[in-house]
CSV table of C-alpha atoms in Angstrom, one decimal:
chain,number,residue,atom,x,y,z
A,1308,MET,CA,65.0,-45.3,-58.5
A,1309,ARG,CA,62.5,-44.6,-61.3
A,1310,GLU,CA,59.6,-44.8,-58.8
A,1311,PHE,CA,61.5,-42.4,-56.5
A,1312,LEU,CA,62.0,-39.8,-59.3
A,1313,MET,CA,58.3,-40.1,-60.3
A,1314,PHE,CA,57.4,-39.4,-56.7
A,1315,LEU,CA,59.7,-36.3,-56.5
A,1316,ASN,CA,58.2,-35.0,-59.8
A,1317,SER,CA,54.7,-35.3,-58.3
A,1318,CYS,CA,55.6,-33.2,-55.3
A,1319,PRO,CA,55.0,-29.4,-55.4
A,1320,ARG,CA,58.1,-27.4,-56.0
A,1321,LEU,CA,59.5,-25.2,-53.2
A,1322,CYS,CA,61.2,-21.9,-53.8
A,1323,GLN,CA,64.5,-21.8,-52.0
A,1324,GLN,CA,65.5,-18.5,-50.3
A,1325,PRO,CA,68.4,-17.1,-52.3
A,1326,TYR,CA,71.7,-16.3,-50.6
A,1327,SER,CA,71.1,-12.6,-51.2
A,1328,MET,CA,67.8,-10.7,-51.3
A,1329,HIS,CA,69.1,-8.2,-53.9
A,1330,LEU,CA,68.7,-10.9,-56.5
A,1331,LEU,CA,64.9,-10.7,-56.0
A,1332,LEU,CA,64.2,-7.0,-55.7
A,1333,ASP,CA,64.4,-6.2,-59.4
A,1334,ARG,CA,61.8,-8.7,-60.3
A,1335,CYS,CA,59.2,-8.3,-57.5
A,1336,LEU,CA,56.9,-5.7,-56.0
A,1337,PHE,CA,58.8,-4.9,-52.8
A,1338,GLY,CA,56.8,-5.1,-49.6
A,1339,ARG,CA,53.3,-5.3,-51.1
A,1340,GLN,CA,52.7,-9.1,-50.9
A,1341,MET,CA,49.5,-8.8,-48.7
A,1342,GLU,CA,48.1,-6.0,-50.9
A,1343,MET,CA,48.8,-8.0,-54.1
A,1344,GLU,CA,47.2,-11.1,-52.6
A,1345,HIS,CA,44.1,-9.1,-51.8
A,1346,ILE,CA,43.8,-7.9,-55.4
A,1347,MET,CA,44.6,-11.3,-57.0
A,1348,ASN,CA,42.0,-13.0,-54.8
A,1349,PHE,CA,39.4,-10.5,-56.0
A,1350,LEU,CA,40.4,-10.9,-59.7
A,1351,LEU,CA,40.7,-14.6,-59.8
A,1352,LYS,CA,37.8,-15.6,-57.5
A,1353,GLU,CA,35.0,-17.5,-59.2
A,1354,ASP,CA,31.7,-15.6,-59.2
A,1355,ILE,CA,28.8,-17.2,-57.4
A,1356,PRO,CA,25.3,-16.8,-58.9
A,1357,SER,CA,24.1,-14.7,-55.9
A,1358,ALA,CA,27.0,-12.3,-56.1
A,1359,GLU,CA,26.6,-8.8,-57.5
A,1360,ASN,CA,28.0,-8.4,-61.1
A,1361,PRO,CA,30.3,-6.8,-61.8
A,1362,GLY,CA,32.3,-7.1,-58.6
A,1363,VAL,CA,33.9,-3.9,-57.4
A,1364,LEU,CA,37.1,-3.6,-55.4
A,1365,PRO,CA,37.8,-0.1,-54.0
A,1366,ILE,CA,41.5,0.8,-53.3
A,1367,ILE,CA,42.1,3.8,-51.1
A,1368,ALA,CA,45.6,5.3,-50.9
A,1369,PRO,CA,47.3,8.7,-50.6
A,1370,GLY,CA,49.1,10.2,-53.6
A,1371,LYS,CA,52.4,8.6,-54.7
A,1372,VAL,CA,52.0,5.6,-52.5
A,1373,GLY,CA,52.2,3.3,-55.5
A,1374,LYS,CA,48.6,2.1,-56.1
A,1375,SER,CA,48.9,2.5,-59.9
A,1376,THR,CA,52.1,0.4,-59.8
A,1377,LEU,CA,50.4,-2.2,-57.6
A,1378,ILE,CA,47.5,-2.5,-60.1
A,1379,GLU,CA,50.0,-2.6,-63.1
A,1380,HIS,CA,51.7,-5.6,-61.5
A,1381,ALA,CA,48.4,-7.4,-61.0
A,1382,CYS,CA,47.4,-6.8,-64.6
A,1383,GLU,CA,50.7,-8.2,-65.9
A,1384,ASP,CA,50.1,-11.5,-64.1
A,1385,GLU,CA,49.5,-14.2,-66.7
A,1386,ARG,CA,46.6,-15.6,-64.7
A,1387,VAL,CA,44.8,-12.3,-64.9
A,1388,ARG,CA,45.6,-11.9,-68.6
A,1389,ASN,CA,44.2,-15.4,-69.3
A,1390,ARG,CA,41.1,-14.7,-67.4
A,1391,PHE,CA,40.0,-11.4,-68.9
A,1392,SER,CA,39.7,-10.8,-72.6
A,1393,GLN,CA,40.2,-7.0,-72.1
A,1394,ILE,CA,41.7,-4.7,-69.5
A,1395,VAL,CA,40.6,-1.1,-69.9
A,1396,CYS,CA,41.6,1.9,-67.8
A,1397,PHE,CA,39.7,5.1,-67.2
A,1398,ASN,CA,40.2,8.4,-65.3
A,1399,ASP,CA,38.0,11.1,-63.8
A,1400,ASP,CA,37.1,12.7,-67.1
A,1401,ASP,CA,36.0,9.4,-68.6
A,1402,VAL,CA,33.8,8.5,-65.7
A,1403,GLY,CA,31.9,11.8,-66.1
A,1404,HIS,CA,30.0,10.2,-69.0
A,1405,ALA,CA,28.2,7.9,-66.6
A,1406,ASN,CA,27.4,5.7,-69.5
A,1407,MET,CA,28.9,2.3,-70.0
A,1408,VAL,CA,28.8,2.4,-73.8
A,1409,ALA,CA,30.4,5.8,-74.0
A,1410,LEU,CA,32.9,4.8,-71.3
A,1411,ARG,CA,34.2,1.9,-73.4
A,1412,ASP,CA,34.9,4.3,-76.3
A,1413,CYS,CA,37.2,6.6,-74.2
A,1414,GLY,CA,39.2,4.2,-72.1
A,1415,VAL,CA,42.8,3.1,-72.7
A,1416,ILE,CA,43.1,-0.6,-73.5
A,1417,LYS,CA,45.9,-2.1,-71.5
A,1418,HIS,CA,45.4,-5.7,-72.6
A,1419,GLN,CA,43.3,-7.5,-75.3
A,1420,ASN,CA,43.2,-11.2,-75.9
A,1421,TYR,CA,40.0,-12.5,-77.6
A,1422,SER,CA,41.6,-15.9,-78.2
A,1423,ILE,CA,40.5,-16.9,-74.7
A,1424,GLY,CA,36.9,-16.5,-75.6
A,1425,GLY,CA,34.1,-14.7,-73.7
A,1426,ASP,CA,33.5,-11.0,-73.0
A,1427,ARG,CA,35.0,-10.9,-69.5
A,1428,ILE,CA,36.4,-7.4,-69.0
A,1429,LEU,CA,38.5,-5.9,-66.2
A,1430,ILE,CA,37.8,-2.2,-65.7
A,1431,ILE,CA,40.3,0.0,-63.9
A,1432,ILE,CA,39.0,3.4,-62.8
A,1433,GLU,CA,41.6,5.8,-61.3
A,1434,LEU,CA,40.1,8.8,-59.6
A,1435,MET,CA,42.2,11.8,-58.6
A,1436,GLY,CA,39.3,13.3,-56.6
A,1437,ASP,CA,35.8,12.4,-55.5
A,1438,ILE,CA,33.1,11.1,-57.7
A,1439,ASP,CA,29.4,12.0,-57.1
A,1440,GLU,CA,27.5,9.0,-55.7
A,1441,GLY,CA,24.7,9.6,-58.1
A,1442,VAL,CA,27.1,9.4,-61.1
A,1443,TRP,CA,28.6,6.2,-59.7
A,1444,GLY,CA,25.1,4.8,-59.1
A,1445,ARG,CA,24.1,5.4,-62.7
A,1446,LEU,CA,27.4,4.1,-64.0
A,1447,TYR,CA,27.2,0.9,-62.0
A,1448,SER,CA,23.6,0.3,-62.8
A,1449,ALA,CA,24.4,0.7,-66.5
A,1450,SER,CA,27.3,-1.8,-66.2
A,1451,LYS,CA,25.0,-4.5,-64.8
A,1452,SER,CA,23.2,-4.7,-68.1
A,1453,SER,CA,26.1,-4.1,-70.5
A,1454,VAL,CA,28.9,-6.3,-69.3
A,1455,ALA,CA,29.2,-10.1,-69.1
A,1456,VAL,CA,29.1,-12.2,-66.0
A,1457,GLY,CA,32.5,-12.4,-64.4
A,1458,CYS,CA,33.6,-8.8,-65.3
A,1459,LYS,CA,35.4,-6.9,-62.5
A,1460,ILE,CA,35.9,-3.3,-61.6
A,1461,ILE,CA,38.8,-1.8,-59.6
A,1462,VAL,CA,38.3,1.8,-58.5
A,1463,THR,CA,41.1,3.8,-56.9
A,1464,SER,CA,41.0,7.1,-55.1
A,1465,ARG,CA,42.5,9.1,-52.2
A,1466,SER,CA,39.0,9.5,-50.8
A,1467,ASP,CA,37.3,7.2,-48.3
A,1468,LYS,CA,34.0,7.8,-50.1
A,1469,ILE,CA,34.6,5.0,-52.6
A,1470,VAL,CA,34.4,2.4,-49.8
A,1471,SER,CA,30.7,2.3,-50.3
A,1472,PHE,CA,31.0,1.5,-54.0
A,1473,GLY,CA,32.6,-1.9,-53.2
A,1474,THR,CA,31.0,-5.3,-53.4
A,1475,THR,CA,33.9,-6.7,-51.4
A,1476,GLN,CA,36.2,-5.4,-48.6
A,1477,ALA,CA,38.1,-2.3,-49.7
A,1478,LEU,CA,41.9,-2.3,-49.8
A,1479,ARG,CA,43.9,0.4,-48.1
A,1480,VAL,CA,47.4,1.0,-49.2
A,1481,ASN,CA,49.7,3.0,-46.9
A,1482,PHE,CA,53.2,4.4,-47.2
A,1483,PHE,CA,56.1,2.1,-46.1
A,1484,THR,CA,57.7,2.7,-42.8
A,1485,GLN,CA,61.1,4.4,-42.9
A,1486,GLU,CA,62.7,1.1,-41.7
A,1487,ALA,CA,61.2,-0.8,-44.7
A,1488,TYR,CA,62.4,1.8,-47.1
A,1489,TRP,CA,65.9,1.8,-45.6
A,1490,TYR,CA,66.0,-2.0,-45.9
A,1491,PHE,CA,65.1,-1.7,-49.6
A,1492,PHE,CA,67.7,0.9,-50.3
A,1493,LYS,CA,70.4,-0.9,-48.3
A,1494,VAL,CA,69.8,-4.2,-50.1
A,1495,ARG,CA,69.9,-2.6,-53.5
A,1496,THR,CA,73.0,-0.5,-52.6
A,1497,PHE,CA,75.1,-3.1,-50.8
A,1498,GLY,CA,74.0,-6.2,-52.7
A,1499,SER,CA,75.5,-9.3,-51.2
A,1500,LEU,CA,77.9,-7.3,-49.0
A,1501,ASP,CA,77.2,-6.9,-45.3
A,1502,ALA,CA,76.5,-3.2,-44.6
A,1503,GLU,CA,77.7,-3.6,-41.0
A,1504,GLU,CA,81.2,-4.3,-42.3
A,1505,HIS,CA,81.2,-0.8,-43.9
A,1506,PRO,CA,79.9,1.4,-41.1
A,1507,LYS,CA,80.9,4.7,-42.7
A,1508,LEU,CA,79.2,3.9,-46.0
A,1509,ALA,CA,76.2,2.5,-44.1
A,1510,SER,CA,75.8,5.7,-42.2
A,1511,LEU,CA,76.0,7.8,-45.4
A,1512,ALA,CA,73.5,5.4,-47.1
A,1513,MET,CA,71.1,5.7,-44.1
A,1514,ASP,CA,71.3,9.5,-44.3
A,1515,MET,CA,70.5,9.4,-48.1
A,1516,ALA,CA,67.5,7.1,-47.5
A,1517,ARG,CA,66.2,9.5,-44.9
A,1518,GLU,CA,66.7,12.5,-47.3
A,1519,MET,CA,65.0,10.7,-50.2
A,1520,ASN,CA,61.8,10.4,-48.1
A,1521,GLN,CA,60.7,7.0,-49.6
A,1522,CYS,CA,61.2,8.0,-53.2
A,1523,PHE,CA,61.8,4.6,-54.9
A,1524,MET,CA,62.8,6.1,-58.2
A,1525,GLY,CA,65.6,8.0,-56.4
A,1526,SER,CA,66.7,4.9,-54.5
A,1527,CYS,CA,66.9,2.8,-57.7
A,1528,ILE,CA,69.0,5.5,-59.5
A,1529,TYR,CA,71.3,6.2,-56.6
A,1530,SER,CA,71.9,2.6,-55.6
A,1531,VAL,CA,73.3,2.0,-59.1
A,1532,LEU,CA,75.6,5.0,-58.8
A,1533,LEU,CA,76.8,4.1,-55.3
A,1534,LYS,CA,77.6,0.5,-56.2
A,1535,ALA,CA,79.7,1.7,-59.1
A,1536,ASN,CA,81.6,4.1,-56.9
A,1537,PHE,CA,82.0,2.2,-53.6
A,1538,ASN,CA,83.9,4.8,-51.6
A,1539,ALA,CA,83.0,7.3,-48.8
A,1540,ARG,CA,84.1,10.4,-50.8
A,1541,PHE,CA,81.7,9.7,-53.6
A,1542,TRP,CA,78.9,8.8,-51.3
A,1543,SER,CA,79.4,12.0,-49.3
A,1544,MET,CA,79.2,14.0,-52.5
A,1545,ALA,CA,76.0,12.1,-53.4
A,1546,LEU,CA,74.4,12.9,-50.1
A,1547,ALA,CA,75.4,16.6,-50.5
A,1548,ARG,CA,73.8,16.7,-53.9
A,1549,ILE,CA,70.5,15.2,-52.7
A,1550,ARG,CA,70.3,17.8,-49.9
A,1551,GLU,CA,71.1,20.6,-52.4
A,1552,PHE,CA,68.5,19.3,-54.8
A,1553,LYS,CA,65.9,19.2,-52.0
A,1554,LEU,CA,66.7,22.7,-50.8
A,1555,LYS,CA,66.4,24.2,-54.2
A,1556,ASN,CA,63.2,22.3,-55.0
A,1557,ASN,CA,61.7,23.5,-51.7
A,1558,LEU,CA,62.7,27.1,-52.3
A,1559,ILE,CA,61.1,27.1,-55.7
A,1560,TYR,CA,58.1,24.9,-55.2
A,1561,LYS,CA,57.6,25.4,-51.4
A,1562,ARG,CA,57.2,21.7,-50.7
A,1563,VAL,CA,58.9,18.3,-51.6
A,1564,SER,CA,56.9,15.1,-51.2
A,1565,CYS,CA,59.2,13.1,-53.5
A,1566,TRP,CA,62.6,14.8,-54.0
A,1567,TRP,CA,63.0,13.3,-57.5
A,1568,SER,CA,59.7,14.9,-58.7
A,1569,LEU,CA,60.1,18.5,-59.5
A,1570,GLY,CA,57.4,20.5,-57.9
A,1571,GLY,CA,56.9,17.9,-55.2
A,1572,GLY,CA,54.1,16.2,-57.2
């Protein structure tokens, strides 16, 4: 028996699928496994002598698709925090300096751990618009002589122009399909219950998911309210309020990309 237990302990652990997916959604990044794997492979990959340093991963995505959230989750990973002594974030205004020394002084430090030793830094550059190729060229050239081997840069933008900045294949992040968003909202709202056993509520929930237009903040807030008031009357009122909010927001700001965000953001 002792030998058998030793054998079992030596085997890799397998994660068992829980009886209900709603137990997982609060603690994971929904529907972004492939994108996360792409980022983690870039961050944790050992540098080879012939590779360009620092490595650059461009991430192209439209506004409000969740690229900042995706990067935040990657930076929270213990493997990343144990690999880089510093994680520093910059925006458009910071990059305008085009000087690595000045850039370090104006960034926001997200993580710092000098106990791991070394000067390996992860630099996150989030661009709202385009960046001049000449500015980027000077910045990257300066970084080669001022950062240690093994440092990495992630640069995000809505523009395809940053693809040429990469030393590795760029990552493109797109919006979820409506079906994927509906699944997320349904699982959070119904929990371990079968939505098909509550057709009236399921129909109302589907209408709400459609009206919220893939706004995950709205889905998280409303799923809590709906679970606490599990009846058609309350859900009908909730749907009416969402539509009313969208209408008023549209009349005032002319467009609504995320109904929870005033002004359409």
